[in-house]
XYZ file of C-alpha atoms in Angstrom:
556
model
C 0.000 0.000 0.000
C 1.207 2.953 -1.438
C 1.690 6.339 1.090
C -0.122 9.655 0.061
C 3.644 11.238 -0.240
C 4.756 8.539 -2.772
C 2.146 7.980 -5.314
C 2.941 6.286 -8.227
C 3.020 8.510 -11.603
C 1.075 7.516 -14.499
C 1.157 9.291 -18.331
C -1.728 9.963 -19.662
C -3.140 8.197 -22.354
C -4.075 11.791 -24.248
C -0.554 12.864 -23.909
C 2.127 10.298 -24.769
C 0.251 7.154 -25.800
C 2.991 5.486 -27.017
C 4.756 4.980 -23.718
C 1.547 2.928 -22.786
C 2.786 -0.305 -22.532
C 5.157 -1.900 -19.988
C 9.117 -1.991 -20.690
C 9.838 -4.102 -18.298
C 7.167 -6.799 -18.720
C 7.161 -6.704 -21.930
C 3.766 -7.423 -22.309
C 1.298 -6.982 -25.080
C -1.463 -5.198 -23.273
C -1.232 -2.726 -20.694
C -3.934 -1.409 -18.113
C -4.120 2.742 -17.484
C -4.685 3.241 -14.350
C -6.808 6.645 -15.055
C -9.227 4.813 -17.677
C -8.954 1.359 -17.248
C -8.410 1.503 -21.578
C -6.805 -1.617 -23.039
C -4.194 0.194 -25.800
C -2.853 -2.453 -28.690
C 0.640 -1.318 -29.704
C 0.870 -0.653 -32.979
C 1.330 -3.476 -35.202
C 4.261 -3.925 -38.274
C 1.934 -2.681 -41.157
C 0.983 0.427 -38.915
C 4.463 1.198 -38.238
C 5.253 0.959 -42.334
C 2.199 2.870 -43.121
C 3.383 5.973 -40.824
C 6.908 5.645 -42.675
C 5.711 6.231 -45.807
C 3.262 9.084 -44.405
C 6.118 10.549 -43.203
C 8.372 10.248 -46.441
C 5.756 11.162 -48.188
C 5.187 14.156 -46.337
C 8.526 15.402 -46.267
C 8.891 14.247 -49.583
C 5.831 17.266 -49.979
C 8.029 19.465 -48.294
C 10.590 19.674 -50.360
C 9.581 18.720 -54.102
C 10.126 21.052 -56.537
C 6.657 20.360 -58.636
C 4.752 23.648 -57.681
C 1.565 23.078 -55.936
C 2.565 19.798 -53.925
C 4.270 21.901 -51.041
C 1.240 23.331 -50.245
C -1.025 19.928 -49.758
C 1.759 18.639 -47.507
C 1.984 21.962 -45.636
C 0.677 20.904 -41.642
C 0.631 24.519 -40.935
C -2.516 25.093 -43.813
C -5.952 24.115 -42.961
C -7.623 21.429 -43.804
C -9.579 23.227 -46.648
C -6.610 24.840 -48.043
C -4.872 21.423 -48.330
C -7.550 20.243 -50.153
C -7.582 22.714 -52.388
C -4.430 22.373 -53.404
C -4.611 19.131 -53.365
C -7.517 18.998 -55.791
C -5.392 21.656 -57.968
C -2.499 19.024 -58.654
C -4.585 16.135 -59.037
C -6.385 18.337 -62.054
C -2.916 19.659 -63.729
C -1.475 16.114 -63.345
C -4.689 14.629 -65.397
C -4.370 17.236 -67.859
C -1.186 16.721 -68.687
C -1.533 12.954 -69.133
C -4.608 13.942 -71.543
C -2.412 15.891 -73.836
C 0.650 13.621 -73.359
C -0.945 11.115 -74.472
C -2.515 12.871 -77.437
C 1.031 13.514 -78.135
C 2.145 9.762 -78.253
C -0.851 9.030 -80.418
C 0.300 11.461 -83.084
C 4.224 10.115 -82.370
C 2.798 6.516 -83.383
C 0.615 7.173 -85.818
C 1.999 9.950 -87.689
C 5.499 10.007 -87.838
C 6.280 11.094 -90.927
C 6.186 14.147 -93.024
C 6.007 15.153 -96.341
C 8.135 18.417 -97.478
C 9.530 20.481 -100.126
C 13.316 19.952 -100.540
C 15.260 23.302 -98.935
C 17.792 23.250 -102.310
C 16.679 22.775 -105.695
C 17.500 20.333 -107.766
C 19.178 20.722 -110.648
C 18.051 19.152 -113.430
C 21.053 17.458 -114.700
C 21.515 15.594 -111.562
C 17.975 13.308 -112.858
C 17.965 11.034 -115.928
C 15.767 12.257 -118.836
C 12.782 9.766 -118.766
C 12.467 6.458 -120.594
C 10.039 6.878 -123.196
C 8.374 4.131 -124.595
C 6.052 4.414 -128.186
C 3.680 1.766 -129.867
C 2.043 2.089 -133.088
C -1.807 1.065 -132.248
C -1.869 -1.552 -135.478
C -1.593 -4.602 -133.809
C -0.546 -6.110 -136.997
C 0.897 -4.459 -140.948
C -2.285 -5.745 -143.435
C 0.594 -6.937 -145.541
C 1.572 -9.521 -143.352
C -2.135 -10.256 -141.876
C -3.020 -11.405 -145.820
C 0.014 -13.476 -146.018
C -0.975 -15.016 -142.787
C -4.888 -15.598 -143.942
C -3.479 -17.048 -147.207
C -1.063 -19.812 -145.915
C -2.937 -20.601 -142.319
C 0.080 -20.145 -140.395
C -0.510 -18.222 -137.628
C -3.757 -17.272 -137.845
C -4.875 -18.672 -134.362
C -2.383 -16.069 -133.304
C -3.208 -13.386 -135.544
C -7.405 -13.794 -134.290
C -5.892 -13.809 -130.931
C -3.998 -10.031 -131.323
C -6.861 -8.708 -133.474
C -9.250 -9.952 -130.836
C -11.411 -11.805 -133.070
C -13.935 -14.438 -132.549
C -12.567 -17.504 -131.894
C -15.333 -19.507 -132.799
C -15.016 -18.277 -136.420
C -11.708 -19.629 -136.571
C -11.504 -23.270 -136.997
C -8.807 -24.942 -134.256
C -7.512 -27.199 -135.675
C -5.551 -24.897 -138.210
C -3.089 -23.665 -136.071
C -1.543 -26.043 -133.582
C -0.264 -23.029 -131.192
C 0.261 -24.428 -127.626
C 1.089 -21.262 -125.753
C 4.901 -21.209 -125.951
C 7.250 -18.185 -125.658
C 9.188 -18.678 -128.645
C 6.072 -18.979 -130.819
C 4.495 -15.970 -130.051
C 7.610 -13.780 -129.801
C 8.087 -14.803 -133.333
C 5.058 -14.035 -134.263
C 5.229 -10.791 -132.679
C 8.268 -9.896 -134.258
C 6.660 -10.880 -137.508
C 3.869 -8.835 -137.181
C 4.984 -5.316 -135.446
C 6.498 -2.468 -137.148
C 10.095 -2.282 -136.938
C 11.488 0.206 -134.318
C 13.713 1.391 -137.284
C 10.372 1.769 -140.017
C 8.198 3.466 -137.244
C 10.858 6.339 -135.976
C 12.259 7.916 -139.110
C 14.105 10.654 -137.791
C 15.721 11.464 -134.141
C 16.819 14.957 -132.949
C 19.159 14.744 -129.365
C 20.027 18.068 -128.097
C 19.253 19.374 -131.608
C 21.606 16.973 -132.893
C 20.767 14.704 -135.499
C 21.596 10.896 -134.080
C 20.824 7.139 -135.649
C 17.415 6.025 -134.497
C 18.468 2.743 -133.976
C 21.019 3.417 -131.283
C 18.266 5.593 -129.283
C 15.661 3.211 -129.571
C 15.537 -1.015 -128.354
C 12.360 -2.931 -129.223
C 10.307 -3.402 -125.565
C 7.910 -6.089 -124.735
C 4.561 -4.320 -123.320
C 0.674 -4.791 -122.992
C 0.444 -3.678 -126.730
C 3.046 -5.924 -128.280
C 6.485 -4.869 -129.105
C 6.935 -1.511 -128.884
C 9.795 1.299 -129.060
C 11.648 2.630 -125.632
C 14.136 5.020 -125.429
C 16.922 5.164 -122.159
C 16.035 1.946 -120.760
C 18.786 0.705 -118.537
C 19.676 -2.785 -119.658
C 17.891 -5.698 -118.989
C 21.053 -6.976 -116.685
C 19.692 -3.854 -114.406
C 16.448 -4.139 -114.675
C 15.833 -8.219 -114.094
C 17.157 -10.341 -111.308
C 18.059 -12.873 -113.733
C 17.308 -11.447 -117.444
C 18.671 -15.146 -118.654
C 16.188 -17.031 -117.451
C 13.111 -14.793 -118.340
C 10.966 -14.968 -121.132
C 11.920 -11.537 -123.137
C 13.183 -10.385 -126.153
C 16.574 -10.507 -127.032
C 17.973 -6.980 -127.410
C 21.503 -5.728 -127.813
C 22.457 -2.325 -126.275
C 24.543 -0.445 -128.723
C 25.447 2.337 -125.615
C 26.797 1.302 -122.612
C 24.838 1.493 -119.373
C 25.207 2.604 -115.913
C 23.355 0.477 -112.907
C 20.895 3.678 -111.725
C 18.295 3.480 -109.588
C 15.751 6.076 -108.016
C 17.458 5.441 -104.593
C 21.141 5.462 -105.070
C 21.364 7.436 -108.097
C 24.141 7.136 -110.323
C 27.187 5.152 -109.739
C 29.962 8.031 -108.977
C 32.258 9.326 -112.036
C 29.483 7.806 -114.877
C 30.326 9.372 -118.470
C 27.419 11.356 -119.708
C 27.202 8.777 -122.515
C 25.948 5.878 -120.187
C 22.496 5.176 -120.487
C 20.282 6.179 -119.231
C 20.948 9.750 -120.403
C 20.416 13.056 -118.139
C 19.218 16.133 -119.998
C 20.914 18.333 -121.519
C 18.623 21.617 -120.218
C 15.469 23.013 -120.409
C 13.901 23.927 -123.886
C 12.844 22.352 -126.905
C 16.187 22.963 -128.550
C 18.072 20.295 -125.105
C 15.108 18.051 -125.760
C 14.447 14.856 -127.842
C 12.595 15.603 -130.985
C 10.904 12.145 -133.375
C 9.350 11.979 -136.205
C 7.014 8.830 -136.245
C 5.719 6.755 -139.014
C 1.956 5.321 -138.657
C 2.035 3.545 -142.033
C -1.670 4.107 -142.055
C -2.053 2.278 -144.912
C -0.518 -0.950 -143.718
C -3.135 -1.090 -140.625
C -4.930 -4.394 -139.954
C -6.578 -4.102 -136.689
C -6.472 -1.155 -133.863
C -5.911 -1.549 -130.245
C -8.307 1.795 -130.218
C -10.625 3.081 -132.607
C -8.333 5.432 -134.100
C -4.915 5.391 -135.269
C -2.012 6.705 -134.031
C 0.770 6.267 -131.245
C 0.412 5.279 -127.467
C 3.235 7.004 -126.172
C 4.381 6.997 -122.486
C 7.176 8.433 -120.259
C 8.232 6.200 -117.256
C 11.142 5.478 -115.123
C 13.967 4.068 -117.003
C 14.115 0.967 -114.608
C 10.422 0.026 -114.778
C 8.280 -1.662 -117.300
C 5.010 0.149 -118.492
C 1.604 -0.428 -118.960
C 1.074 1.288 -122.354
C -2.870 0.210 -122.696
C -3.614 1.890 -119.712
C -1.691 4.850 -119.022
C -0.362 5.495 -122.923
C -1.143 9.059 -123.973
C -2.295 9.512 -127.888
C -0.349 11.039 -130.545
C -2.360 11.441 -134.129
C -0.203 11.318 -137.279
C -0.583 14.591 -139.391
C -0.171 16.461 -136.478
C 2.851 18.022 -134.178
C 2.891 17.204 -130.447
C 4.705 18.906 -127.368
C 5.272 16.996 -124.668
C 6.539 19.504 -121.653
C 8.166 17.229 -119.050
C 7.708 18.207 -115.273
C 9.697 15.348 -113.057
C 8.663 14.741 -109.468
C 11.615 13.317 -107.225
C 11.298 12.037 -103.512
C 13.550 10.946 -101.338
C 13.835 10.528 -97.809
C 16.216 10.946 -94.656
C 18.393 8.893 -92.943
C 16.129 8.696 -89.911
C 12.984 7.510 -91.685
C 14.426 3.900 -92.050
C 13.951 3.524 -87.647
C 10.435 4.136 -88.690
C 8.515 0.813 -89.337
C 7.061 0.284 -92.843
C 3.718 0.313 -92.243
C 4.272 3.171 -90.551
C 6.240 5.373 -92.785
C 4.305 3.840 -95.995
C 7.340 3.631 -98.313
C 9.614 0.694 -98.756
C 13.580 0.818 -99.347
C 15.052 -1.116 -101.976
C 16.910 -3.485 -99.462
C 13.940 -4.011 -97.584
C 12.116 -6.037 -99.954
C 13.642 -7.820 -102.830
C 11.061 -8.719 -105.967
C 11.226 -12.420 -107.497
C 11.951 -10.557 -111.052
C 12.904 -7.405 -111.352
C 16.121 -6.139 -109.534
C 15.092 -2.328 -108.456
C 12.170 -2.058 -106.592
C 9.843 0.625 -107.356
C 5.874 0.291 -106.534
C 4.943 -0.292 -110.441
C 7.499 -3.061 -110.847
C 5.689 -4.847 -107.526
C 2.409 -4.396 -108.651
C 3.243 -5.995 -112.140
C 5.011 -9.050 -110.580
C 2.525 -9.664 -108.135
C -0.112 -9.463 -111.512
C 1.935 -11.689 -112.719
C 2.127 -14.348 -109.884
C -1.432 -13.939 -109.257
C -2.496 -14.774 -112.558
C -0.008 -18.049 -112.736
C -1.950 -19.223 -109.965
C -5.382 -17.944 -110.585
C -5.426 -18.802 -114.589
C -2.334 -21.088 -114.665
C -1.087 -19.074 -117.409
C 0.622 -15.392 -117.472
C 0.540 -13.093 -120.091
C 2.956 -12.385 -122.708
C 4.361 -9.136 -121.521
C 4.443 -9.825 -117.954
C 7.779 -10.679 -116.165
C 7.550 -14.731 -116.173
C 9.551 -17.985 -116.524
C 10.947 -20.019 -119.696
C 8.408 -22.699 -117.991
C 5.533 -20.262 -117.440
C 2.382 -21.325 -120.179
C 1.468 -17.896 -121.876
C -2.543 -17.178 -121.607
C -4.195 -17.619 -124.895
C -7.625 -16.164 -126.089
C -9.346 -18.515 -124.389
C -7.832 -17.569 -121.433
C -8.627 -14.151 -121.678
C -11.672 -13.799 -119.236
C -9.304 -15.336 -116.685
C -6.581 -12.866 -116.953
C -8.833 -9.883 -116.988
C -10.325 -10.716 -113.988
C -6.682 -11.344 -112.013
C -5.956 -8.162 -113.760
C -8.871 -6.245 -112.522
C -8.308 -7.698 -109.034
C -5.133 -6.779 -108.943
C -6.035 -3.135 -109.911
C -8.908 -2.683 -107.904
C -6.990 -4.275 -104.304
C -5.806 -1.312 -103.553
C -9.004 1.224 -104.011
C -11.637 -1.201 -102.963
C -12.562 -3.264 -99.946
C -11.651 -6.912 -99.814
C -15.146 -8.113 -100.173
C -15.689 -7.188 -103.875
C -13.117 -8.362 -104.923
C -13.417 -11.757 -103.398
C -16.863 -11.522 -105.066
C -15.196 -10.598 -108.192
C -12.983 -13.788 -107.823
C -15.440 -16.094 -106.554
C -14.023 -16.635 -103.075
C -10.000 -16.954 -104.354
C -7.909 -15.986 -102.036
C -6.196 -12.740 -103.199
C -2.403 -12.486 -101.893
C -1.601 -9.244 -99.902
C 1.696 -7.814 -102.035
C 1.438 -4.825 -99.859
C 3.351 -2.880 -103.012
C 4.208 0.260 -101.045
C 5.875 3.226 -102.740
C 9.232 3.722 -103.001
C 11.406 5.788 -100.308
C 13.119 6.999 -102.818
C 11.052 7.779 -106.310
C 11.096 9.820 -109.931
C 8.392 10.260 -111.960
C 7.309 12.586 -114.680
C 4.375 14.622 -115.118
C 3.898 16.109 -118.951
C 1.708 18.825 -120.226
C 0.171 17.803 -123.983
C -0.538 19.974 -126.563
C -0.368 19.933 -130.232
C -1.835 21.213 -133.293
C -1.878 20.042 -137.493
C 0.764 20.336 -139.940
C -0.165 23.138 -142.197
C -0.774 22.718 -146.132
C 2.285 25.400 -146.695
C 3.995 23.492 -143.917
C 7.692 23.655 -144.916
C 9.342 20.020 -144.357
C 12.764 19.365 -143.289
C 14.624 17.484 -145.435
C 15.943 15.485 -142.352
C 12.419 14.767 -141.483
C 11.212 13.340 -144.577
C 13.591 10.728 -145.024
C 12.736 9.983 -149.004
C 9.081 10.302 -148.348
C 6.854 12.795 -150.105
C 5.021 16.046 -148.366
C 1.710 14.296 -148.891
C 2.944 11.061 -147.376
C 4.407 12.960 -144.857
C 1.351 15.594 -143.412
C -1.054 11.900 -143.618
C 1.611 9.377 -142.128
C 3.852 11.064 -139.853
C 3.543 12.797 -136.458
C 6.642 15.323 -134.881
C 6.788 15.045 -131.527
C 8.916 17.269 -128.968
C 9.976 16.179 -125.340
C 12.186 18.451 -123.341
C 11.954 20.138 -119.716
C 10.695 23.556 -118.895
C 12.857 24.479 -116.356
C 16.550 24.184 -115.332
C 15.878 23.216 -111.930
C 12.995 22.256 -109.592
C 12.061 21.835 -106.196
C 12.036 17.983 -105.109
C 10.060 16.782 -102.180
C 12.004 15.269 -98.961
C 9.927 12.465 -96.916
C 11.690 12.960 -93.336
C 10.486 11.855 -89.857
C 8.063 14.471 -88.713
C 7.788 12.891 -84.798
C 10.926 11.353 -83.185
C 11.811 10.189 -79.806
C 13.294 13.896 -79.363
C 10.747 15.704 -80.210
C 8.345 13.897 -77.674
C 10.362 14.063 -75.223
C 10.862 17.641 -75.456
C 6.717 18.176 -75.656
C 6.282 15.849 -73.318
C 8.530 17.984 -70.778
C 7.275 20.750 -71.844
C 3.549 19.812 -71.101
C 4.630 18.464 -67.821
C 6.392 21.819 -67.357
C 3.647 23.533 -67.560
C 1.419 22.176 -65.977
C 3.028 20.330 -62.764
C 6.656 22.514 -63.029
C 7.995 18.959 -63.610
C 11.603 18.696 -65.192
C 14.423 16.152 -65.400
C 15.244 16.906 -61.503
C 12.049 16.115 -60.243
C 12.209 12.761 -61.834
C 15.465 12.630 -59.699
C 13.923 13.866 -56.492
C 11.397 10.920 -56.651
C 14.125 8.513 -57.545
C 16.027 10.157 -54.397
C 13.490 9.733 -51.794
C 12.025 6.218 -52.711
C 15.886 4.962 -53.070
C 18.458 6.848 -51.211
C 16.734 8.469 -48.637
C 14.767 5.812 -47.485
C 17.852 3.692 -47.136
C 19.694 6.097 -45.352
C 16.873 6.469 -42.843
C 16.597 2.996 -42.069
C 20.318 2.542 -41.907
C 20.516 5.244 -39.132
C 17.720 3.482 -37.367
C 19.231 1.013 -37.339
C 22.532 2.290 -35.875
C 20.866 3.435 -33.042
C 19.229 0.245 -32.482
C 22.177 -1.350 -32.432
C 23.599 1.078 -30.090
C 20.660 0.414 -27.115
C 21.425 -2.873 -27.624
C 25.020 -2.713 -26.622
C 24.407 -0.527 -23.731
């Protein structure tokens, strides 16, 4: 019993509850002798919990971001806190709102489209590969010698697109082989040399025959000028079913994306211009030999003539502009070049929607531009679809060419071909009844020429005044009937190219991206640190010193 001088002192529980418990018993529960309370010491998760309040807290303190300070500020009421609190919750979801607005355009639209800062000069571009085709399918002189001894006529019914029916089968024992029909064709087509009389190059008069090489195309054999050699254009020219042409110039290995080989002579092929005018251009005088038409690929008569990359094979039927004999033609040429930076190949394809040449290599053709892909895949589509391919598609020596009766087929791989990449998938499975139509994916080049022209022309006049050089032993009357001038050259010395470059990198959103956070939060590369600090370095620092002075008690 305990004397009213030496009463024993108790803390209140108000005060200092966490010296409730007793030290020397160690025990779990302890009795206040004021209340009677039973007070649970805090437990492990507790103690953890007011750690991190406590980081947290100071971490409030002392942050940089502006706003935070005041939410962790004890001092502040309640109601201010909030407020502030509130404040930086609003800033921080409004900057992940246009952050990630931002990311969305850095995925999705990463490239850009822009006009070259220097302009290009124009001899640093080849002049284009022209390629012309009288639109008689056959001379009437050899058509009647054809209808008089049977030989060929299967063929000739087939290029005239006759009826079959009216020609009886078993006259012609044609089985679809290359070196039948490129006889044939041979037989029947105008000579390159018979068709262009005449050839102007830089206002210099040159030999037609070492401008022009006979070209296989969709109407027949046909006339190109500054082709690069087959050896450039094919993967493996030897093995293809094509004509057999000798190159009289020699020929550098150009291509859209690397240019021209460094220190080429100006007389490789393919040729650059000289300048701009009609005087630096190419000038032709063309032959129709109207009288020597059998049947029409249109229903006039006339040229197809077309201007095209020199690496590429064209489609002359489809994209061929006209040229009337008895008339003279300008053709202004306006070239479009692309090319892209260094930085657009980290971009993924489908991204970037262009393709580099060592990205994806074609079965036939060596230099990859979009036409040449869409061509082979026409091709490989209609081997498998028709089990056939057409004559002036890039094919096999083992490769059956279609015949007429094999025309429906090919028109509709054609057209499916064609319309795969305007029109949905459905149609065209329609179209195909339910083949399966391979995905080519034939994106554009990276790196790209073309050339735009601007056609105009008007008729030779009665009192026209021929050139000698242009008549070539043929009279004036033959001559304003028959025979068609034609004019290509450039209409400026240089012109502005267009650069495809990457319009979003990891730079420039990191850079928005700070400066949204900026200005919104006052975040910057040090507050990343300061978070880094306290959840890393700090924290281990304060439980190392706790644990110091743990370790001291203990050895007292």
């Amino acid at each position: 019993m305990y004397t009213k001088d030496f009463e024993p002192y108790t803390y209140p529980l108000n005060r200092n509850p966490r010296y409730n418990f007793d030290i020397k018993n160690k025990s779990k529960w302890f009795i206040n002798n004021d209340s009677n309370i039973h007070i649970k010491p805090k437990s492990k998760n507790q103690k953890n919990s007011t750690k991190w309040r406590r980081m947290l807290n100071d971490y409030s303190q002392n942050t940089t971001l502006h706003g935070l300070r005041y939410a962790g500020n004890n001092e502040l009421s309640a109601s201010e806190r909030c407020f502030w609190i509130i404040s930086f919750g609003l800033a921080v979801i409004t900057a992940v709102y246009f952050i990630f607005n931002l990311f969305h355009k850095w995925q999705d639209m990463p490239v850009i489209i822009s006009l070259s800062p220097k302009a290009t000069k124009l001899t640093s571009i080849p002049f284009p590969a022209i390629t012309i085709c009288n639109m008689n399918n056959a001379r009437k002189s050899v058509a009647r010698n054809i209808l008089e001894t049977n030989i060929d006529r299967r063929l000739l019914s087939d290029f005239c697109d006759e009826d079959p029916l009216s020609i009886d089968s078993s006259i012609d024992n044609y089985t679809g082989d290359w070196d039948s029909l490129k006889k044939f064709m041979i037989r029947v087509s105008q000579p390159c040399h018979e068709m262009i009389v005449s050839c102007l190059w830089a206002n210099n008069p040159k030999v037609c025959s070492e401008l022009f090489n006979p070209s296989l195309t969709d109407e027949g054999i046909c006339c190109s000028f500054n082709k690069v050699k087959p050896d450039y254009i094919f993967r493996n020219p030897r093995d293809l079913s094509d004509l057999n042409i000798t190159f009289p110039n020699p020929s550098a290995n150009w291509t859209p994306e690397n240019g021209y080989p460094p220190n080429t002579p100006a007389e490789y092929t393919p040729w650059r211009p000289w300048g701009a005018g009609n005087h630096l251009g190419l000038t032709l005088v063309l032959d129709a030999e109207i009288e020597e038409y059998y049947c029409s690929s249109e229903v006039s008569y006339g040229f197809k003539v077309m201007l095209h990359s020199p690496v590429e094979t064209p489609k002359i039927s489809s994209f061929g502009s006209l040229v009337s004999p008895g008339r003279e033609t300008s053709l202004e040429i306006h070239p479009t070049v692309g090319m892209a930076t260094p930085t657009l190949a980290e971009i993924e394809k489908e991204k970037r929607q262009c393709v580099y040449s060592a990205e994806k290599q074609l079965r036939f053709y060596k230099t990859y531009t979009q036409r040449n892909c869409i061509l082979e895949c026409e091709a490989n589509f209609t081997l498998t679809f028709c089990q056939c391919v057409m004559y002036y598609m890039p094919k096999d020596s083992f490769s059956r060419i279609c015949g007429k009766k094999d025309e429906e087929c090919s028109n509709k791989a054609k057209l499916a071909i064609e319309l795969r990449y305007s029109s949905p998938l459905t149609n065209i499975s329609q179209l195909l009844n339910g083949t399966y139509l391979p995905n080519c994916t034939c994106l554009p080049g990276c790196h790209w020429i073309g050339y735009n022209k601007v056609h105009s022309s008007s008729p030779l006049a009665n009192s026209y005044k021929i050139k000698q050089t242009f008549l070539a032993g043929r009279t004036s009357t033959y001559f304003k009937k028959n025979m068609a001038v034609i004019h290509f050259f450039f209409e400026e010395t240089q012109f502005t190219g267009f650069t495809k470059g990457e319009l979003f990198g990891f730079t420039e959103f990191l850079s928005n991206t700070g400066g949204l956070l900026g200005l919104f939060m006052g975040f910057s590369f040090l507050s990343a640190i300061e978070v880094i600090y306290f959840i890393s370095l700090r924290l281990w620092c304060a439980m190392s010193n706790k644990k110091k002075v743990t370790d001291r008690k203990q050895s007292k």
